[in-house]
Amino acid sequence: MAHAASVRGARGFVTEVLEEHDLFLLVDDVRLVVSELATNALLHAQTSFTVRLRTALGPAVVLEVRDGSRDGPSVVAGVPLATAGRGIAIVEALCQDWGVDRYKGGGKSVWAVFSTS
């Protein structure tokens, strides 16, 4: 089962990988997005999750957070002073594109694309 420390670990993982590949300009945005997606997995899917970074055509980096729930996130209208409900809006604001891939055997990946140029 995932724990709150798992979100911190996800941030550390993406920071390390991006810095190893000299993608320093992406670190802040990808760290924030992985925090949002990992927190969603922790709170809503309530399953463990995995984080993956890969390159894509474009040039771009794709962040994927996979968990055991088939239920995808949704964009909700932000309420002033609310402490929750803004995660996917933040994801939309920081990446070029995002989406959800659902798997036949269960689970899903929420992915976000970041331009490297």
mmCIF file with all atom_site columns, C-alpha atoms in Angstrom:
data_model
loop_
_atom_site.group_PDB
_atom_site.id
_atom_site.type_symbol
_atom_site.label_atom_id
_atom_site.label_alt_id
_atom_site.label_comp_id
_atom_site.label_asym_id
_atom_site.label_entity_id
_atom_site.label_seq_id
_atom_site.pdbx_PDB_ins_code
_atom_site.Cartn_x
_atom_site.Cartn_y
_atom_site.Cartn_z
_atom_site.occupancy
_atom_site.B_iso_or_equiv
_atom_site.pdbx_formal_charge
_atom_site.auth_seq_id
_atom_site.auth_comp_id
_atom_site.auth_asym_id
_atom_site.auth_atom_id
_atom_site.pdbx_PDB_model_num
ATOM 1   C CA . MET A 1 1   ? 0.000   0.000  0.000   1.00 0.00 ? 1   MET A CA 1
ATOM 2   C CA . ALA A 1 2   ? 1.210   3.485  -0.779  1.00 0.00 ? 2   ALA A CA 1
ATOM 3   C CA . HIS A 1 3   ? 2.076   5.934  2.000   1.00 0.00 ? 3   HIS A CA 1
ATOM 4   C CA . ALA A 1 4   ? 2.495   9.684  2.146   1.00 0.00 ? 4   ALA A CA 1
ATOM 5   C CA . ALA A 1 5   ? 6.264   9.088  1.944   1.00 0.00 ? 5   ALA A CA 1
ATOM 6   C CA . SER A 1 6   ? 5.670   7.474  -1.457  1.00 0.00 ? 6   SER A CA 1
ATOM 7   C CA . VAL A 1 7   ? 4.780   10.898 -2.876  1.00 0.00 ? 7   VAL A CA 1
ATOM 8   C CA . ARG A 1 8   ? 8.052   12.318 -1.562  1.00 0.00 ? 8   ARG A CA 1
ATOM 9   C CA . GLY A 1 9   ? 9.866   9.369  -3.127  1.00 0.00 ? 9   GLY A CA 1
ATOM 10  C CA . ALA A 1 10  ? 8.168   10.049 -6.471  1.00 0.00 ? 10  ALA A CA 1
ATOM 11  C CA . ARG A 1 11  ? 9.357   13.676 -6.386  1.00 0.00 ? 11  ARG A CA 1
ATOM 12  C CA . GLY A 1 12  ? 12.883  12.554 -5.571  1.00 0.00 ? 12  GLY A CA 1
ATOM 13  C CA . PHE A 1 13  ? 12.850  9.994  -8.380  1.00 0.00 ? 13  PHE A CA 1
ATOM 14  C CA . VAL A 1 14  ? 11.809  12.453 -11.098 1.00 0.00 ? 14  VAL A CA 1
ATOM 15  C CA . THR A 1 15  ? 14.250  15.080 -9.832  1.00 0.00 ? 15  THR A CA 1
ATOM 16  C CA . GLU A 1 16  ? 17.143  12.621 -9.956  1.00 0.00 ? 16  GLU A CA 1
ATOM 17  C CA . VAL A 1 17  ? 16.299  11.310 -13.428 1.00 0.00 ? 17  VAL A CA 1
ATOM 18  C CA . LEU A 1 18  ? 15.729  14.737 -14.970 1.00 0.00 ? 18  LEU A CA 1
ATOM 19  C CA . GLU A 1 19  ? 18.926  16.152 -13.464 1.00 0.00 ? 19  GLU A CA 1
ATOM 20  C CA . GLU A 1 20  ? 20.918  13.124 -14.676 1.00 0.00 ? 20  GLU A CA 1
ATOM 21  C CA . HIS A 1 21  ? 19.741  13.947 -18.198 1.00 0.00 ? 21  HIS A CA 1
ATOM 22  C CA . ASP A 1 22  ? 20.412  17.697 -17.893 1.00 0.00 ? 22  ASP A CA 1
ATOM 23  C CA . LEU A 1 23  ? 16.706  18.543 -18.051 1.00 0.00 ? 23  LEU A CA 1
ATOM 24  C CA . PHE A 1 24  ? 16.918  21.049 -15.209 1.00 0.00 ? 24  PHE A CA 1
ATOM 25  C CA . LEU A 1 25  ? 14.243  23.335 -16.701 1.00 0.00 ? 25  LEU A CA 1
ATOM 26  C CA . LEU A 1 26  ? 11.628  20.577 -16.341 1.00 0.00 ? 26  LEU A CA 1
ATOM 27  C CA . VAL A 1 27  ? 12.345  19.682 -12.720 1.00 0.00 ? 27  VAL A CA 1
ATOM 28  C CA . ASP A 1 28  ? 9.942   22.092 -10.991 1.00 0.00 ? 28  ASP A CA 1
ATOM 29  C CA . ASP A 1 29  ? 6.970   21.399 -13.279 1.00 0.00 ? 29  ASP A CA 1
ATOM 30  C CA . VAL A 1 30  ? 7.429   17.626 -13.349 1.00 0.00 ? 30  VAL A CA 1
ATOM 31  C CA . ARG A 1 31  ? 7.921   17.498 -9.563  1.00 0.00 ? 31  ARG A CA 1
ATOM 32  C CA . LEU A 1 32  ? 4.663   19.360 -9.023  1.00 0.00 ? 32  LEU A CA 1
ATOM 33  C CA . VAL A 1 33  ? 2.745   17.198 -11.508 1.00 0.00 ? 33  VAL A CA 1
ATOM 34  C CA . VAL A 1 34  ? 4.089   13.934 -10.080 1.00 0.00 ? 34  VAL A CA 1
ATOM 35  C CA . SER A 1 35  ? 3.088   15.197 -6.624  1.00 0.00 ? 35  SER A CA 1
ATOM 36  C CA . GLU A 1 36  ? -0.465  15.783 -7.832  1.00 0.00 ? 36  GLU A CA 1
ATOM 37  C CA . LEU A 1 37  ? -0.777  12.470 -9.690  1.00 0.00 ? 37  LEU A CA 1
ATOM 38  C CA . ALA A 1 38  ? 0.836   10.415 -6.921  1.00 0.00 ? 38  ALA A CA 1
ATOM 39  C CA . THR A 1 39  ? -1.359  12.092 -4.318  1.00 0.00 ? 39  THR A CA 1
ATOM 40  C CA . ASN A 1 40  ? -4.424  11.283 -6.434  1.00 0.00 ? 40  ASN A CA 1
ATOM 41  C CA . ALA A 1 41  ? -3.314  7.637  -6.560  1.00 0.00 ? 41  ALA A CA 1
ATOM 42  C CA . LEU A 1 42  ? -2.787  7.614  -2.819  1.00 0.00 ? 42  LEU A CA 1
ATOM 43  C CA . LEU A 1 43  ? -6.086  9.290  -1.908  1.00 0.00 ? 43  LEU A CA 1
ATOM 44  C CA . HIS A 1 44  ? -8.480  8.103  -4.604  1.00 0.00 ? 44  HIS A CA 1
ATOM 45  C CA . ALA A 1 45  ? -7.162  4.811  -5.992  1.00 0.00 ? 45  ALA A CA 1
ATOM 46  C CA . GLN A 1 46  ? -5.920  3.773  -2.542  1.00 0.00 ? 46  GLN A CA 1
ATOM 47  C CA . THR A 1 47  ? -3.445  1.376  -4.145  1.00 0.00 ? 47  THR A CA 1
ATOM 48  C CA . SER A 1 48  ? 0.269   1.362  -4.594  1.00 0.00 ? 48  SER A CA 1
ATOM 49  C CA . PHE A 1 49  ? 1.535   3.271  -7.622  1.00 0.00 ? 49  PHE A CA 1
ATOM 50  C CA . THR A 1 50  ? 4.548   3.342  -9.895  1.00 0.00 ? 50  THR A CA 1
ATOM 51  C CA . VAL A 1 51  ? 6.191   6.300  -11.582 1.00 0.00 ? 51  VAL A CA 1
ATOM 52  C CA . ARG A 1 52  ? 7.846   6.154  -14.972 1.00 0.00 ? 52  ARG A CA 1
ATOM 53  C CA . LEU A 1 53  ? 9.621   8.752  -17.104 1.00 0.00 ? 53  LEU A CA 1
ATOM 54  C CA . ARG A 1 54  ? 10.265  8.134  -20.781 1.00 0.00 ? 54  ARG A CA 1
ATOM 55  C CA . THR A 1 55  ? 11.179  10.106 -23.846 1.00 0.00 ? 55  THR A CA 1
ATOM 56  C CA . ALA A 1 56  ? 8.739   10.722 -26.659 1.00 0.00 ? 56  ALA A CA 1
ATOM 57  C CA . LEU A 1 57  ? 8.767   12.248 -30.098 1.00 0.00 ? 57  LEU A CA 1
ATOM 58  C CA . GLY A 1 58  ? 8.668   15.948 -30.109 1.00 0.00 ? 58  GLY A CA 1
ATOM 59  C CA . PRO A 1 59  ? 11.178  16.097 -28.255 1.00 0.00 ? 59  PRO A CA 1
ATOM 60  C CA . ALA A 1 60  ? 9.336   15.476 -25.033 1.00 0.00 ? 60  ALA A CA 1
ATOM 61  C CA . VAL A 1 61  ? 9.369   13.636 -21.723 1.00 0.00 ? 61  VAL A CA 1
ATOM 62  C CA . VAL A 1 62  ? 6.336   11.642 -20.635 1.00 0.00 ? 62  VAL A CA 1
ATOM 63  C CA . LEU A 1 63  ? 5.572   11.163 -16.965 1.00 0.00 ? 63  LEU A CA 1
ATOM 64  C CA . GLU A 1 64  ? 3.324   8.210  -16.097 1.00 0.00 ? 64  GLU A CA 1
ATOM 65  C CA . VAL A 1 65  ? 1.792   7.359  -12.738 1.00 0.00 ? 65  VAL A CA 1
ATOM 66  C CA . ARG A 1 66  ? 0.188   3.921  -12.726 1.00 0.00 ? 66  ARG A CA 1
ATOM 67  C CA . ASP A 1 67  ? -2.130  2.648  -9.999  1.00 0.00 ? 67  ASP A CA 1
ATOM 68  C CA . GLY A 1 68  ? -4.575  -0.177 -9.431  1.00 0.00 ? 68  GLY A CA 1
ATOM 69  C CA . SER A 1 69  ? -7.840  1.703  -10.013 1.00 0.00 ? 69  SER A CA 1
ATOM 70  C CA . ARG A 1 70  ? -9.590  2.059  -13.371 1.00 0.00 ? 70  ARG A CA 1
ATOM 71  C CA . ASP A 1 71  ? -11.267 5.287  -12.239 1.00 0.00 ? 71  ASP A CA 1
ATOM 72  C CA . GLY A 1 72  ? -9.601  8.263  -13.848 1.00 0.00 ? 72  GLY A CA 1
ATOM 73  C CA . PRO A 1 73  ? -9.201  11.769 -12.495 1.00 0.00 ? 73  PRO A CA 1
ATOM 74  C CA . SER A 1 74  ? -11.526 14.545 -13.498 1.00 0.00 ? 74  SER A CA 1
ATOM 75  C CA . VAL A 1 75  ? -11.204 18.276 -13.819 1.00 0.00 ? 75  VAL A CA 1
ATOM 76  C CA . VAL A 1 76  ? -13.369 20.101 -11.313 1.00 0.00 ? 76  VAL A CA 1
ATOM 77  C CA . ALA A 1 77  ? -14.109 23.783 -11.026 1.00 0.00 ? 77  ALA A CA 1
ATOM 78  C CA . GLY A 1 78  ? -11.920 25.275 -8.326  1.00 0.00 ? 78  GLY A CA 1
ATOM 79  C CA . VAL A 1 79  ? -13.646 26.739 -5.330  1.00 0.00 ? 79  VAL A CA 1
ATOM 80  C CA . PRO A 1 80  ? -11.918 29.755 -3.771  1.00 0.00 ? 80  PRO A CA 1
ATOM 81  C CA . LEU A 1 81  ? -10.056 28.812 -0.583  1.00 0.00 ? 81  LEU A CA 1
ATOM 82  C CA . ALA A 1 82  ? -10.687 25.074 -1.110  1.00 0.00 ? 82  ALA A CA 1
ATOM 83  C CA . THR A 1 83  ? -7.829  22.852 0.014   1.00 0.00 ? 83  THR A CA 1
ATOM 84  C CA . ALA A 1 84  ? -8.512  20.147 -2.582  1.00 0.00 ? 84  ALA A CA 1
ATOM 85  C CA . GLY A 1 85  ? -9.816  19.746 -6.119  1.00 0.00 ? 85  GLY A CA 1
ATOM 86  C CA . ARG A 1 86  ? -7.192  21.635 -8.095  1.00 0.00 ? 86  ARG A CA 1
ATOM 87  C CA . GLY A 1 87  ? -4.781  18.820 -8.941  1.00 0.00 ? 87  GLY A CA 1
ATOM 88  C CA . ILE A 1 88  ? -5.746  18.085 -12.528 1.00 0.00 ? 88  ILE A CA 1
ATOM 89  C CA . ALA A 1 89  ? -6.133  21.795 -13.285 1.00 0.00 ? 89  ALA A CA 1
ATOM 90  C CA . ILE A 1 90  ? -2.510  22.183 -12.145 1.00 0.00 ? 90  ILE A CA 1
ATOM 91  C CA . VAL A 1 91  ? -1.488  19.255 -14.354 1.00 0.00 ? 91  VAL A CA 1
ATOM 92  C CA . GLU A 1 92  ? -3.249  20.843 -17.348 1.00 0.00 ? 92  GLU A CA 1
ATOM 93  C CA . ALA A 1 93  ? -1.527  24.169 -16.717 1.00 0.00 ? 93  ALA A CA 1
ATOM 94  C CA . LEU A 1 94  ? 1.990   22.725 -16.521 1.00 0.00 ? 94  LEU A CA 1
ATOM 95  C CA . CYS A 1 95  ? 2.146   20.113 -19.272 1.00 0.00 ? 95  CYS A CA 1
ATOM 96  C CA . GLN A 1 96  ? 1.545   20.071 -23.023 1.00 0.00 ? 96  GLN A CA 1
ATOM 97  C CA . ASP A 1 97  ? -0.972  17.239 -22.853 1.00 0.00 ? 97  ASP A CA 1
ATOM 98  C CA . TRP A 1 98  ? -2.243  14.637 -20.413 1.00 0.00 ? 98  TRP A CA 1
ATOM 99  C CA . GLY A 1 99  ? -4.538  11.648 -20.440 1.00 0.00 ? 99  GLY A CA 1
ATOM 100 C CA . VAL A 1 100 ? -5.455  8.285  -18.990 1.00 0.00 ? 100 VAL A CA 1
ATOM 101 C CA . ASP A 1 101 ? -4.732  4.785  -20.289 1.00 0.00 ? 101 ASP A CA 1
ATOM 102 C CA . ARG A 1 102 ? -6.885  2.055  -18.743 1.00 0.00 ? 102 ARG A CA 1
ATOM 103 C CA . TYR A 1 103 ? -5.719  -1.574 -18.699 1.00 0.00 ? 103 TYR A CA 1
ATOM 104 C CA . LYS A 1 104 ? -7.852  -4.668 -19.338 1.00 0.00 ? 104 LYS A CA 1
ATOM 105 C CA . GLY A 1 105 ? -6.529  -6.442 -16.263 1.00 0.00 ? 105 GLY A CA 1
ATOM 106 C CA . GLY A 1 106 ? -7.309  -3.425 -14.093 1.00 0.00 ? 106 GLY A CA 1
ATOM 107 C CA . GLY A 1 107 ? -5.574  -0.236 -13.219 1.00 0.00 ? 107 GLY A CA 1
ATOM 108 C CA . LYS A 1 108 ? -4.620  2.803  -15.228 1.00 0.00 ? 108 LYS A CA 1
ATOM 109 C CA . SER A 1 109 ? -1.790  5.166  -16.045 1.00 0.00 ? 109 SER A CA 1
ATOM 110 C CA . VAL A 1 110 ? -2.263  8.907  -15.901 1.00 0.00 ? 110 VAL A CA 1
ATOM 111 C CA . TRP A 1 111 ? 0.338   10.500 -18.145 1.00 0.00 ? 111 TRP A CA 1
ATOM 112 C CA . ALA A 1 112 ? 1.575   14.015 -18.790 1.00 0.00 ? 112 ALA A CA 1
ATOM 113 C CA . VAL A 1 113 ? 3.792   15.268 -21.621 1.00 0.00 ? 113 VAL A CA 1
ATOM 114 C CA . PHE A 1 114 ? 6.461   17.954 -21.135 1.00 0.00 ? 114 PHE A CA 1
ATOM 115 C CA . SER A 1 115 ? 8.391   19.599 -23.950 1.00 0.00 ? 115 SER A CA 1
ATOM 116 C CA . THR A 1 116 ? 12.170  19.437 -23.677 1.00 0.00 ? 116 THR A CA 1
ATOM 117 C CA . SER A 1 117 ? 12.758  22.230 -26.181 1.00 0.00 ? 117 SER A CA 1
#
